[in-house]
Tab-separated table of C-alpha atoms in Angstrom:
chain	number	residue	atom	x	y	z
A	1	UNK	CA	5.961	-20.411	-1.663
A	2	UNK	CA	3.419	-17.990	-2.605
A	3	UNK	CA	3.476	-15.790	-5.664
A	4	UNK	CA	3.440	-12.139	-4.397
A	5	UNK	CA	2.461	-9.068	-6.369
A	6	UNK	CA	3.524	-5.424	-5.826
A	7	UNK	CA	-0.184	-3.334	-5.835
A	8	UNK	CA	0.405	0.115	-6.839
A	9	UNK	CA	-2.053	2.687	-8.045
A	10	UNK	CA	-2.479	3.306	-11.631
A	11	UNK	CA	-3.977	6.728	-12.634
A	12	UNK	CA	-5.603	7.386	-15.782
A	13	UNK	CA	-6.440	11.002	-15.510
A	14	UNK	CA	-10.020	10.476	-15.289
A	15	UNK	CA	-11.748	8.626	-12.527
A	16	UNK	CA	-8.245	7.603	-11.207
A	17	UNK	CA	-6.519	11.156	-11.364
A	18	UNK	CA	-2.767	11.623	-11.557
A	19	UNK	CA	-2.393	14.374	-8.927
A	20	UNK	CA	-4.994	16.347	-6.787
A	21	UNK	CA	-5.281	18.348	-3.643
A	22	UNK	CA	-7.083	16.469	-0.970
A	23	UNK	CA	-8.055	17.714	2.590
A	24	UNK	CA	-8.960	15.633	5.252
A	25	UNK	CA	-11.592	17.470	7.873
A	26	UNK	CA	-10.128	17.051	10.672
A	27	UNK	CA	-6.478	16.388	9.878
A	28	UNK	CA	-5.479	12.882	10.299
A	29	UNK	CA	-2.995	12.155	12.979
A	30	UNK	CA	0.507	12.282	12.145
A	31	UNK	CA	2.206	8.764	10.941
A	32	UNK	CA	5.187	7.523	8.922
A	33	UNK	CA	3.915	4.965	7.055
A	34	UNK	CA	6.952	3.292	5.789
A	35	UNK	CA	7.923	2.806	9.399
A	36	UNK	CA	4.765	2.685	11.519
A	37	UNK	CA	1.156	1.997	11.172
A	38	UNK	CA	-1.468	4.650	12.238
A	39	UNK	CA	-2.906	4.254	15.950
A	40	UNK	CA	-6.324	3.191	15.661
A	41	UNK	CA	-7.099	4.888	18.742
A	42	UNK	CA	-6.004	8.358	17.428
A	43	UNK	CA	-8.525	8.269	14.504
A	44	UNK	CA	-12.081	9.648	14.793
A	45	UNK	CA	-15.129	7.434	14.082
A	46	UNK	CA	-15.815	9.358	10.817
A	47	UNK	CA	-14.038	11.945	8.627
A	48	UNK	CA	-14.930	14.382	5.675
A	49	UNK	CA	-12.460	15.070	2.925
A	50	UNK	CA	-12.503	17.747	0.113
A	51	UNK	CA	-10.870	16.173	-3.118
A	52	UNK	CA	-10.073	18.833	-5.884
A	53	UNK	CA	-10.973	16.770	-8.740
A	54	UNK	CA	-14.021	16.491	-11.121
A	55	UNK	CA	-14.597	12.717	-10.681
A	56	UNK	CA	-13.269	9.939	-8.519
A	57	UNK	CA	-13.648	6.135	-9.127
A	58	UNK	CA	-10.376	4.439	-8.241
A	59	UNK	CA	-10.983	1.825	-5.504
A	60	UNK	CA	-7.547	2.288	-3.705
A	61	UNK	CA	-5.586	5.279	-3.663
A	62	UNK	CA	-2.384	4.480	-1.140
A	63	UNK	CA	-0.909	8.194	-1.543
A	64	UNK	CA	-4.166	9.527	0.150
A	65	UNK	CA	-5.110	6.413	2.303
A	66	UNK	CA	-8.452	5.963	0.507
A	67	UNK	CA	-10.226	2.767	-0.464
A	68	UNK	CA	-13.827	1.930	-1.630
A	69	UNK	CA	-16.000	-0.236	0.263
A	70	UNK	CA	-15.436	-2.755	-2.652
A	71	UNK	CA	-11.915	-2.909	-2.139
A	72	UNK	CA	-12.391	-3.365	1.718
A	73	UNK	CA	-14.749	-6.168	0.812
A	74	UNK	CA	-12.031	-8.063	-0.856
A	75	UNK	CA	-9.592	-7.251	2.231
A	76	UNK	CA	-12.397	-9.023	4.276
A	77	UNK	CA	-12.740	-11.864	2.114
A	78	UNK	CA	-9.005	-12.403	2.083
A	79	UNK	CA	-8.813	-11.807	5.851
A	80	UNK	CA	-6.220	-8.972	5.519
A	81	UNK	CA	-5.388	-6.707	8.481
A	82	UNK	CA	-6.079	-2.977	8.135
A	83	UNK	CA	-7.567	0.230	9.891
A	84	UNK	CA	-10.269	1.945	8.422
A	85	UNK	CA	-12.882	4.853	8.940
A	86	UNK	CA	-15.765	5.917	6.669
A	87	UNK	CA	-15.221	9.011	5.034
A	88	UNK	CA	-17.529	11.540	3.044
A	89	UNK	CA	-15.756	13.096	0.070
A	90	UNK	CA	-16.976	16.049	-1.396
A	91	UNK	CA	-15.933	16.739	-5.145
A	92	UNK	CA	-17.016	20.478	-6.470
A	93	UNK	CA	-19.123	21.014	-3.235
A	94	UNK	CA	-21.078	17.853	-3.534
A	95	UNK	CA	-20.969	14.229	-2.105
A	96	UNK	CA	-18.804	12.009	-4.349
A	97	UNK	CA	-21.588	10.288	-6.431
A	98	UNK	CA	-20.123	6.924	-7.366
A	99	UNK	CA	-18.578	5.151	-4.547
A	100	UNK	CA	-18.321	5.183	-0.580
A	101	UNK	CA	-14.872	5.629	0.706
A	102	UNK	CA	-12.968	4.919	3.820
A	103	UNK	CA	-9.458	6.035	5.316
A	104	UNK	CA	-7.616	2.813	4.896
A	105	UNK	CA	-4.122	1.629	5.772
A	106	UNK	CA	-2.742	-2.006	5.777
A	107	UNK	CA	-1.664	-2.866	9.193
A	108	UNK	CA	0.170	-6.307	8.872
A	109	UNK	CA	3.986	-5.374	8.389
A	110	UNK	CA	6.190	-8.264	7.555
A	111	UNK	CA	10.178	-8.841	6.705
A	112	UNK	CA	9.288	-11.235	4.102
A	113	UNK	CA	12.886	-12.058	2.238
A	114	UNK	CA	14.931	-15.224	2.657
A	115	UNK	CA	18.246	-13.584	3.750
A	116	UNK	CA	20.078	-16.895	2.835
A	117	UNK	CA	18.683	-17.312	-0.667
A	118	UNK	CA	18.342	-13.865	-1.647
A	119	UNK	CA	21.183	-11.767	-3.182
A	120	UNK	CA	21.428	-8.021	-1.747
A	121	UNK	CA	23.560	-4.939	-0.742
A	122	UNK	CA	22.917	-3.650	2.531
A	123	UNK	CA	22.484	0.101	2.871
A	124	UNK	CA	25.797	1.773	4.152
A	125	UNK	CA	24.498	5.152	4.420
A	126	UNK	CA	22.288	4.939	7.268
A	127	UNK	CA	22.460	7.809	10.041
A	128	UNK	CA	21.660	5.169	12.685
A	129	UNK	CA	23.713	1.821	13.016
A	130	UNK	CA	21.573	-1.083	12.786
A	131	UNK	CA	22.975	-3.941	14.618
A	132	UNK	CA	19.699	-6.270	14.315
A	133	UNK	CA	20.161	-8.151	11.103
A	134	UNK	CA	16.145	-8.322	11.075
A	135	UNK	CA	15.968	-4.667	10.684
A	136	UNK	CA	18.509	-3.917	8.114
A	137	UNK	CA	17.763	-1.564	5.246
A	138	UNK	CA	18.789	-2.348	1.467
A	139	UNK	CA	20.578	-0.389	-0.992
A	140	UNK	CA	19.687	-2.838	-3.426
A	141	UNK	CA	18.245	-6.392	-3.752
A	142	UNK	CA	19.439	-8.214	-6.824
A	143	UNK	CA	17.687	-11.495	-6.272
A	144	UNK	CA	14.547	-11.430	-3.772
A	145	UNK	CA	13.280	-14.715	-2.690
A	146	UNK	CA	10.279	-14.758	-0.571
A	147	UNK	CA	10.488	-16.687	2.949
A	148	UNK	CA	8.679	-19.981	3.310
A	149	UNK	CA	5.589	-19.789	5.541
A	150	UNK	CA	4.595	-16.216	4.273
A	151	UNK	CA	1.002	-16.802	4.096
A	152	UNK	CA	-0.647	-13.320	4.185
A	153	UNK	CA	-2.674	-12.021	1.381
A	154	UNK	CA	-2.017	-8.346	1.663
A	155	UNK	CA	0.652	-6.596	3.578
A	156	UNK	CA	3.392	-4.228	3.805
A	157	UNK	CA	6.774	-5.660	2.831
A	158	UNK	CA	9.239	-4.108	4.774
A	159	UNK	CA	12.436	-4.894	2.903
A	160	UNK	CA	11.093	-3.423	-0.051
A	161	UNK	CA	8.818	-0.650	1.417
A	162	UNK	CA	5.738	-1.462	-0.811
A	163	UNK	CA	2.234	-3.095	-0.268
A	164	UNK	CA	1.953	-6.582	-1.881
A	165	UNK	CA	-0.759	-9.037	-2.383
A	166	UNK	CA	-1.174	-12.809	-2.950
A	167	UNK	CA	-2.362	-14.315	-6.279
A	168	UNK	CA	-5.713	-15.109	-4.383
A	169	UNK	CA	-5.979	-11.065	-3.558
A	170	UNK	CA	-4.926	-10.126	-7.261
A	171	UNK	CA	-7.522	-12.791	-8.648
A	172	UNK	CA	-10.540	-11.236	-6.276
A	173	UNK	CA	-9.358	-7.652	-7.515
A	174	UNK	CA	-9.679	-9.080	-11.394
A	175	UNK	CA	-12.925	-10.627	-10.711
A	176	UNK	CA	-14.498	-7.957	-8.941
A	177	UNK	CA	-13.125	-5.362	-11.453
A	178	UNK	CA	-11.344	-3.588	-9.075
A	179	UNK	CA	-10.327	0.093	-10.878
A	180	UNK	CA	-7.192	2.005	-10.904
A	181	UNK	CA	-4.752	-0.698	-9.761
A	182	UNK	CA	-1.757	-2.320	-11.306
A	183	UNK	CA	0.233	-5.362	-10.153
A	184	UNK	CA	3.917	-6.400	-10.643
A	185	UNK	CA	4.978	-9.864	-9.758
A	186	UNK	CA	7.997	-10.352	-7.632
A	187	UNK	CA	9.976	-13.042	-9.910
A	188	UNK	CA	13.415	-13.522	-10.950
A	189	UNK	CA	13.379	-10.271	-12.839
A	190	UNK	CA	12.376	-7.968	-10.268
A	191	UNK	CA	15.068	-5.803	-8.563
A	192	UNK	CA	14.825	-3.274	-5.534
A	193	UNK	CA	16.992	-0.491	-6.398
A	194	UNK	CA	15.713	2.762	-5.490
A	195	UNK	CA	18.922	4.979	-5.963
A	196	UNK	CA	19.188	3.822	-9.584
A	197	UNK	CA	17.063	6.940	-10.824
A	198	UNK	CA	19.123	9.370	-8.968
């Protein structure tokens, strides 16, 4: 079984800003990423965008669907599935000087939890009844065991609603000094409990 890691944006308030306004020109087509991928045919060949920040150096900004060419090179090296389009980013009226960016979304979506070996509570508050066990939603997962045969290096893990990566992908990010990312290993201490903070 592969080790998997949740990949998340790690802001530092400088080149990886905490919060900032970001305007796509033209607007991106609408899609709800937790349940669907953007349709490649609905994207135009190239975008522009305005970022209300003094600087931008992070290599992957998932909330804004942005990734640097450096990050895309790792995805290509690890044979990951994604959709991308080049973006010219304006910062304080000028083109972003440090990196070239792309619209980016991981397009491989997997249900990667071993149902027999994991321990979980199904979500009983769904508005729509789900009869297919492969499409269940989870209120919490107390023990998450990865299914055997999961060989992907970067994908959307549907049960926990997170983008995850393999150890190979993580090592490439470290070796190539990818900036603005954090990695959390899915191990025996991992718990999926999205409602615990409410």
